[in-house]
PDB file of C-alpha atoms in Angstrom:
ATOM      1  CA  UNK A 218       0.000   0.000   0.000  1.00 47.00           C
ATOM      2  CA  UNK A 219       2.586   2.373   0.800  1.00 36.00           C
ATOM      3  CA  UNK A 220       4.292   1.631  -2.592  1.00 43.00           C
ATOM      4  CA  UNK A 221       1.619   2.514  -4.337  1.00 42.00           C
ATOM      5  CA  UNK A 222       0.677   5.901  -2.414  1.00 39.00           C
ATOM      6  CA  UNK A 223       4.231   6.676  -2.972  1.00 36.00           C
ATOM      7  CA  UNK A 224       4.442   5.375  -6.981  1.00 42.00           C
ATOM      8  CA  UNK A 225       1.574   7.919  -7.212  1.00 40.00           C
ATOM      9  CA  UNK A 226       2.786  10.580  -5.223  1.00 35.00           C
ATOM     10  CA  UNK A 227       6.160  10.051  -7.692  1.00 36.00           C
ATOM     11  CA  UNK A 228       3.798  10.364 -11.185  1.00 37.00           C
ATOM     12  CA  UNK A 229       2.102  13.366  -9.662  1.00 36.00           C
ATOM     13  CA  UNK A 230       5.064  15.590  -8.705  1.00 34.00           C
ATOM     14  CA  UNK A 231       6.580  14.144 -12.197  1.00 33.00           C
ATOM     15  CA  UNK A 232       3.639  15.392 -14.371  1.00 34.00           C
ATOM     16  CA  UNK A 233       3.893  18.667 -12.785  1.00 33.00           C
ATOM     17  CA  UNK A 234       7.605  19.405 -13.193  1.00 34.00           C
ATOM     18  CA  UNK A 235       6.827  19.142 -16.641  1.00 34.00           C
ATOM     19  CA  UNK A 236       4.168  21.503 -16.576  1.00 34.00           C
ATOM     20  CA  UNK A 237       5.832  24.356 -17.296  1.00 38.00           C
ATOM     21  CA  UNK A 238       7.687  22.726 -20.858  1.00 39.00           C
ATOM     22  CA  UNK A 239       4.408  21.811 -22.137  1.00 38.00           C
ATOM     23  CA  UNK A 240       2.592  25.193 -21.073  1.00 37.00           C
ATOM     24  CA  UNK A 241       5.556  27.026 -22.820  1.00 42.00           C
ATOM     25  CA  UNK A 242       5.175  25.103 -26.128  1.00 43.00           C
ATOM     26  CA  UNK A 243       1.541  26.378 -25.832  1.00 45.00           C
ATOM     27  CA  UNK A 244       1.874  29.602 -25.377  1.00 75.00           C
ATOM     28  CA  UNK A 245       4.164  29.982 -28.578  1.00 88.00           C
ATOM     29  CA  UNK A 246       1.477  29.963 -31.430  1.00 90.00           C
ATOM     30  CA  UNK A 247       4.393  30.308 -34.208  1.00 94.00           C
ATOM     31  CA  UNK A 248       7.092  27.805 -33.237  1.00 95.00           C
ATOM     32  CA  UNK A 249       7.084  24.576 -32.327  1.00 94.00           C
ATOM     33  CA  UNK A 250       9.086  22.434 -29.384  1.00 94.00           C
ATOM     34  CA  UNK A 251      12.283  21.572 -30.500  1.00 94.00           C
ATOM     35  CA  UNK A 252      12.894  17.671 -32.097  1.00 93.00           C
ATOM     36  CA  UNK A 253      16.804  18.130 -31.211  1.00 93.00           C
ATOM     37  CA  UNK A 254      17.313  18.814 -27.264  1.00 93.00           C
ATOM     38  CA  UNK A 255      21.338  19.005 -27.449  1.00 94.00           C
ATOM     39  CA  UNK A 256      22.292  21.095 -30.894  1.00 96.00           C
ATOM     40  CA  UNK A 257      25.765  21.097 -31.792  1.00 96.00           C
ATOM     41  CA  UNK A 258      27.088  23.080 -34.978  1.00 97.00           C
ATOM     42  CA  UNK A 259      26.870  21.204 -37.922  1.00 96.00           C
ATOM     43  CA  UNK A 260      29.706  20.786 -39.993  1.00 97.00           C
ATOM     44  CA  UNK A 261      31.393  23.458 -41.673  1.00 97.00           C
ATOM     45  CA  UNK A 262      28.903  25.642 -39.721  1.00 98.00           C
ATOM     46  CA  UNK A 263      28.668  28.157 -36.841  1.00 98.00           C
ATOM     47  CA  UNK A 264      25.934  27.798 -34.448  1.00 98.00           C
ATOM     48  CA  UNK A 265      24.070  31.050 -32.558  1.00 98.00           C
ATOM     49  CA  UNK A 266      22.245  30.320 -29.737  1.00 98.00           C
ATOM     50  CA  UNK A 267      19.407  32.666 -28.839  1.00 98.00           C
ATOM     51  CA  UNK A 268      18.011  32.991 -25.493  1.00 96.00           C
ATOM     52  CA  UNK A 269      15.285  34.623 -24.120  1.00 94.00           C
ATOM     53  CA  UNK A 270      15.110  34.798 -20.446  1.00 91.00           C
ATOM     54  CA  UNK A 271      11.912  35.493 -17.732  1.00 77.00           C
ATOM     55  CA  UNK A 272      11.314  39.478 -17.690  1.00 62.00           C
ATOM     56  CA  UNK A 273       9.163  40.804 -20.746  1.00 48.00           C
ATOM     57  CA  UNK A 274       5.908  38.492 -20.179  1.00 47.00           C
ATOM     58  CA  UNK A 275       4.170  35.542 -21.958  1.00 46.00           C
ATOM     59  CA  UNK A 276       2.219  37.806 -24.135  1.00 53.00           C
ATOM     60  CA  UNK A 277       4.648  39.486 -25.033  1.00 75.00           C
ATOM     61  CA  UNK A 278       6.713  38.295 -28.689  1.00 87.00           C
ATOM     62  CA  UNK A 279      10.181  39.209 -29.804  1.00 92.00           C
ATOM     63  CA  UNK A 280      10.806  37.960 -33.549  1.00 95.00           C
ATOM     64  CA  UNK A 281      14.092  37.228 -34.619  1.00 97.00           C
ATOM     65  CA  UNK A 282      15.576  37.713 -38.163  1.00 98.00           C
ATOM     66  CA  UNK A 283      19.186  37.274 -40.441  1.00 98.00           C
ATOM     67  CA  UNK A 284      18.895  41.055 -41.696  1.00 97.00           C
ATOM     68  CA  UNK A 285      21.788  41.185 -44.543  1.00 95.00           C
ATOM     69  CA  UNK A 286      21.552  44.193 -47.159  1.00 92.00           C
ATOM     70  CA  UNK A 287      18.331  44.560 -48.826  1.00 90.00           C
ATOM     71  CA  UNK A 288      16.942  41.090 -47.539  1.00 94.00           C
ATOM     72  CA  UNK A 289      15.099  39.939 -44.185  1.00 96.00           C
ATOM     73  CA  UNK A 290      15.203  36.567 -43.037  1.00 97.00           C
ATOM     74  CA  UNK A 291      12.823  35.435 -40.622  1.00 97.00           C
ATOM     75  CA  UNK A 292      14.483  32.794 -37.738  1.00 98.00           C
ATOM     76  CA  UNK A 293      11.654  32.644 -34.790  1.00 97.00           C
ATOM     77  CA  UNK A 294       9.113  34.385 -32.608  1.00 95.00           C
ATOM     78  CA  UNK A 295      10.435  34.232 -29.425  1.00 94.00           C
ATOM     79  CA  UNK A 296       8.623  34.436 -25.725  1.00 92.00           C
ATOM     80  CA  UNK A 297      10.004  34.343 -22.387  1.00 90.00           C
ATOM     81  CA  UNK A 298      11.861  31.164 -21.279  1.00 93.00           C
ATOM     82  CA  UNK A 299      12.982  30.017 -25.069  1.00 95.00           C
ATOM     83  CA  UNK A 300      15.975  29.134 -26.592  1.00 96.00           C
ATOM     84  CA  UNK A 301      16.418  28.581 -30.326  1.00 97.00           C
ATOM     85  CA  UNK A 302      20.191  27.428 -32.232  1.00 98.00           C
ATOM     86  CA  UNK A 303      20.588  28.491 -35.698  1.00 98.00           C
ATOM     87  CA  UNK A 304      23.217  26.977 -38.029  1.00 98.00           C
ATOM     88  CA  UNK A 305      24.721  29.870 -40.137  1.00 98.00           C
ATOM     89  CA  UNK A 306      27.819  30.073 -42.512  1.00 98.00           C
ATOM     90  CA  UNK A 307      31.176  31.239 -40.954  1.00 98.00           C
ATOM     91  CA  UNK A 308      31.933  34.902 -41.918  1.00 97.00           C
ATOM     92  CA  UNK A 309      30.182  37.802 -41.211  1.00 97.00           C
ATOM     93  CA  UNK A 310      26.070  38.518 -40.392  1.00 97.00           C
ATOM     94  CA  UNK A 311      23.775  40.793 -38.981  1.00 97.00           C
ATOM     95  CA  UNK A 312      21.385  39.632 -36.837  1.00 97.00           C
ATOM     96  CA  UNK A 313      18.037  41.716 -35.875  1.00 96.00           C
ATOM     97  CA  UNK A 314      15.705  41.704 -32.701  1.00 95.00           C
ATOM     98  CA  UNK A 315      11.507  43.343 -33.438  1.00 94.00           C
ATOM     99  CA  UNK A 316       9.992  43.679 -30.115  1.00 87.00           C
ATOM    100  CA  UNK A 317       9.222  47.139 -28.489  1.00 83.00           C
ATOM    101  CA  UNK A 318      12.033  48.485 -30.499  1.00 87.00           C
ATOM    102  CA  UNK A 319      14.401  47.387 -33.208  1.00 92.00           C
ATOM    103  CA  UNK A 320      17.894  46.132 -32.534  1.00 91.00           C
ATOM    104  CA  UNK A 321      20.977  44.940 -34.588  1.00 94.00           C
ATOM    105  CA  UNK A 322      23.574  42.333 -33.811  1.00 95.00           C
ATOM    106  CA  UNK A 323      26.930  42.656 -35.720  1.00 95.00           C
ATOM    107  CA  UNK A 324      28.659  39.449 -35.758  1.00 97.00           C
ATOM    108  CA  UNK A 325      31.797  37.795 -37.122  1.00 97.00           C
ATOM    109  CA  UNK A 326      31.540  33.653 -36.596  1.00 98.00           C
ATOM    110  CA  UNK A 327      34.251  30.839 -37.110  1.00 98.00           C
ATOM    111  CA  UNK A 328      32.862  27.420 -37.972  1.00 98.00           C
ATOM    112  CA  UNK A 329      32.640  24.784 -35.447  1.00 97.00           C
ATOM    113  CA  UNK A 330      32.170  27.494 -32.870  1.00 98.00           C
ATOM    114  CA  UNK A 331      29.238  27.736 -30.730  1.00 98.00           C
ATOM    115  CA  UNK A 332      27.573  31.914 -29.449  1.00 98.00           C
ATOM    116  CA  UNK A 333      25.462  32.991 -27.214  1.00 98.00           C
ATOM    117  CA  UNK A 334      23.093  35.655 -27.157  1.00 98.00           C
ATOM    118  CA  UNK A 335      20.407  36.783 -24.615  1.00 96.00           C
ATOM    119  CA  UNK A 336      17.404  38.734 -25.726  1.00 92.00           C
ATOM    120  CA  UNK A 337      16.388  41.650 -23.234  1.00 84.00           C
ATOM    121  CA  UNK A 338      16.319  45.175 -23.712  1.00 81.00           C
ATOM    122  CA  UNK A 339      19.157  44.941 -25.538  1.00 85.00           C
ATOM    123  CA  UNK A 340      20.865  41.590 -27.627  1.00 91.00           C
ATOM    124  CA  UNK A 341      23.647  40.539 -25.570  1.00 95.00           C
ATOM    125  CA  UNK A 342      26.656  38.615 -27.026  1.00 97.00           C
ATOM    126  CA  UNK A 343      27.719  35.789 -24.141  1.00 98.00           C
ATOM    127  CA  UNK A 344      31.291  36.447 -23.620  1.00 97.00           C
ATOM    128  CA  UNK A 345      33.762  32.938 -23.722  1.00 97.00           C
ATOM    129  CA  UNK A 346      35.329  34.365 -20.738  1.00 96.00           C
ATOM    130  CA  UNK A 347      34.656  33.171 -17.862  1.00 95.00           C
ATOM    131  CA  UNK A 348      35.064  36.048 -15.882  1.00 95.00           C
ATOM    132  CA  UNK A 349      33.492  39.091 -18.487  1.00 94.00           C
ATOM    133  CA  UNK A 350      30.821  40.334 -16.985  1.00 92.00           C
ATOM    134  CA  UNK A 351      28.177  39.230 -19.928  1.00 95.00           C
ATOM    135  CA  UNK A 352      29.356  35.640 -19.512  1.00 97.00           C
ATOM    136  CA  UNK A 353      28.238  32.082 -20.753  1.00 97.00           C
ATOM    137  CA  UNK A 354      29.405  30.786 -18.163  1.00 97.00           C
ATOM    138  CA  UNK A 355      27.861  32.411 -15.168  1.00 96.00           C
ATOM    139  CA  UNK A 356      25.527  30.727 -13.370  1.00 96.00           C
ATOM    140  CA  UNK A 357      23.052  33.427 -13.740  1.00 95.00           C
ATOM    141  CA  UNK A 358      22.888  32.401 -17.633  1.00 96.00           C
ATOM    142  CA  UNK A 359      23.157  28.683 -16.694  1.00 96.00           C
ATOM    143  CA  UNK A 360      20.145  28.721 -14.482  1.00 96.00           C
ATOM    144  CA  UNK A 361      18.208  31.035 -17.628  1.00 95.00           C
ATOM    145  CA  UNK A 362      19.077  28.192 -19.805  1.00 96.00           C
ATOM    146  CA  UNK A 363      17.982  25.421 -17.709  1.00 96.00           C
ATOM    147  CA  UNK A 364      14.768  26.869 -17.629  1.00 94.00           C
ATOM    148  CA  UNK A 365      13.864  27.679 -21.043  1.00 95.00           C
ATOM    149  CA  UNK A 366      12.575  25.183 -23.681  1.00 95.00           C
ATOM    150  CA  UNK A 367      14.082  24.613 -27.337  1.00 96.00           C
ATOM    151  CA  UNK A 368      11.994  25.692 -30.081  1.00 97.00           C
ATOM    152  CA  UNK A 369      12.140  25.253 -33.745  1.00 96.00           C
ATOM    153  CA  UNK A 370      10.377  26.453 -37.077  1.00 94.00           C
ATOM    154  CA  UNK A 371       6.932  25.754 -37.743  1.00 94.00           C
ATOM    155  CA  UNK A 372       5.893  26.484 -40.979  1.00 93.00           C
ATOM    156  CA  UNK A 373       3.111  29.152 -39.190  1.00 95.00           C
ATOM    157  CA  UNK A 374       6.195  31.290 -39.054  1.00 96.00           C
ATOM    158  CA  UNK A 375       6.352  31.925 -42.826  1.00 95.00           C
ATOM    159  CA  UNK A 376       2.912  32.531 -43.429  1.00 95.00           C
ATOM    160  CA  UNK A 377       3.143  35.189 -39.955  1.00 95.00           C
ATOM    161  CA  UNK A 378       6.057  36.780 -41.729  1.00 96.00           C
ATOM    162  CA  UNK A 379       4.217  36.614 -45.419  1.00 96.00           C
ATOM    163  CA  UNK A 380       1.637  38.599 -43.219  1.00 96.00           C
ATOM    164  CA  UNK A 381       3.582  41.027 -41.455  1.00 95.00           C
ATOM    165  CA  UNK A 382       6.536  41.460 -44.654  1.00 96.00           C
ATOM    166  CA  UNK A 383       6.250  44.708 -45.538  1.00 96.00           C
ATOM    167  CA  UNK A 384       5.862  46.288 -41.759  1.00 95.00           C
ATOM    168  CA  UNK A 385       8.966  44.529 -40.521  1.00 96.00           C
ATOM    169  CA  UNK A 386      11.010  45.484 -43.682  1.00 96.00           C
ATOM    170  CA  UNK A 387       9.781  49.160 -43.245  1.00 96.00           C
ATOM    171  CA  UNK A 388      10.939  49.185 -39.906  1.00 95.00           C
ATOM    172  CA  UNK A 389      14.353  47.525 -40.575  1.00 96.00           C
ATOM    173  CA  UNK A 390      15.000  50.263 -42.922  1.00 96.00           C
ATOM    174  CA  UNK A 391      14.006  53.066 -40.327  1.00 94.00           C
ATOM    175  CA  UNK A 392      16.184  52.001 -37.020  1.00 93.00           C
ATOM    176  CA  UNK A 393      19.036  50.582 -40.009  1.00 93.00           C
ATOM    177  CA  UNK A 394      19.474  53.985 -40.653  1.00 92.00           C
ATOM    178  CA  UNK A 395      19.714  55.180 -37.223  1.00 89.00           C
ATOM    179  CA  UNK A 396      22.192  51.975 -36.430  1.00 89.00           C
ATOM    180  CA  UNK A 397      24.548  52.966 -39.378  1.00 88.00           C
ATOM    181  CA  UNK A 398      24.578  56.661 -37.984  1.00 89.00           C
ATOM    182  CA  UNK A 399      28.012  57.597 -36.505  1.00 85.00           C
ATOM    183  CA  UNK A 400      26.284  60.231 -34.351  1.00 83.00           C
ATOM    184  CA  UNK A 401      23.646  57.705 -33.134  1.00 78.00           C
ATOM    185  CA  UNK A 402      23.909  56.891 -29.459  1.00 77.00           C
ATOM    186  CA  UNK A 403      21.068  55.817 -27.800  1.00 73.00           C
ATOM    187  CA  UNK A 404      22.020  51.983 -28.164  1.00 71.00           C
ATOM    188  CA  UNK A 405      25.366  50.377 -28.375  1.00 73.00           C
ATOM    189  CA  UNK A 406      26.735  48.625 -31.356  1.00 81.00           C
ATOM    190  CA  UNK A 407      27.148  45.578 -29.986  1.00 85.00           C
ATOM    191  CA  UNK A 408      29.005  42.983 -31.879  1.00 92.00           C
ATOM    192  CA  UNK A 409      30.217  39.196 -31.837  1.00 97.00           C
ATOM    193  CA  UNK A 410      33.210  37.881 -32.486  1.00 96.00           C
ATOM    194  CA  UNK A 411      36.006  35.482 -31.960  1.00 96.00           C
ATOM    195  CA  UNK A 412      35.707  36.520 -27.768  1.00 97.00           C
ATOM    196  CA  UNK A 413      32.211  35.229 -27.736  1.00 98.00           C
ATOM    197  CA  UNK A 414      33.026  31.459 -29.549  1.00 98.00           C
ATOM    198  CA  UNK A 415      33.143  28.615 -27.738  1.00 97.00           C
ATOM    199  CA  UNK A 416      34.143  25.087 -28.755  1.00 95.00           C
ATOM    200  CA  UNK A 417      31.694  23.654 -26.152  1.00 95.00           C
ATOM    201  CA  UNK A 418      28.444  24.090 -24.889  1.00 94.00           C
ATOM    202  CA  UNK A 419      29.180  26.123 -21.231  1.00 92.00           C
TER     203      UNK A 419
END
């Protein structure tokens, strides 16, 4: 008898551990939970990690784009408590943020490598370092990955974009021009490079 009670206590506190993965999967209308739960950069390729943490609220969408001259490529529509790994070519991208406002991410990757980046106010390249303040290896990040789930294209995410196209691609052009300002300061420039690559996961 006491096995049993105690089997079912067990399944109970189980199911409800898991609560929170399959509320956030949910909650995401656009993406999808994740088939691959460990990514690694596939070959010849440099993987970016995005991660967004608790703070901005479940109704509350960031999408996430490759924004190279004249072109916008839609990656995900992120909420609160996802993480999503994109496999890119080495060499040099831009990376761009729509939530509240519109943000840039310079960034300069070396195959094999693996990068970091949170999503909050601001995109934040993960430093390799274990002691930069903006580190992947902090605990504070470790315990903000732990928590989120991996998602992954659906193909709702092209017909959202198909949708929303010509608004996003106006307002690249607006805050692009503000970004490539040299008397522009109300953001930093923030970019990614070889001090932000690691060759494992932290």
């Amino acid at each position: 008898m006491f096995r049993t009670c105690l089997s079912a206590v067990l399944t109970m506190l189980l199911a409800l551990s898991a609560a929170p993965i399959a509320f956030a999967a949910i909650k995401n209308p656009i993406m999808r939970a994740a088939t691959e739960q460990d990514p690694k950069p596939a070959e010849g390729k440099a993987m970016v990690v995005f991660l967004r943490p608790s703070g901005y609220g479940n109704t509350t969408a960031a999408s996430l784009y490759l924004a190279p001259d004249g072109a916008l490529i839609p990656l995900a529509v992120m909420y609160h408590h996802e993480k999503y790994a994109v496999q890119v070519d080495p060499g040099k991208h831009r990376f761009m943020v729509n939530g509240s406002k519109v943000l840039f991410l310079d960034a300069e990757l070396e195959a094999g490598k693996r990068y970091y980046v949170t999503l909050r106010s601001e995109m934040i390249p993960m430093a390799a370092s274990p002691y930069a303040r903006d580190s992947a290896h902090s605990q504070v990040f470790a315990e903000a990955m732990a928590r989120a789930q991996w998602i992954e294209r659906a193909p709702k995410l092209d017909e959202w974009y198909a949708q929303h196209r010509l608004e996003l691609e106006q307002r690249k052009a607006d805050a692009l021009r503000l970004w490539l300002d040299p008397e522009w300061t109300e953001a930093p420039r923030r970019k990614m490079a070889a001090e932000h690559a690691l060759a494992e996961a932290p």
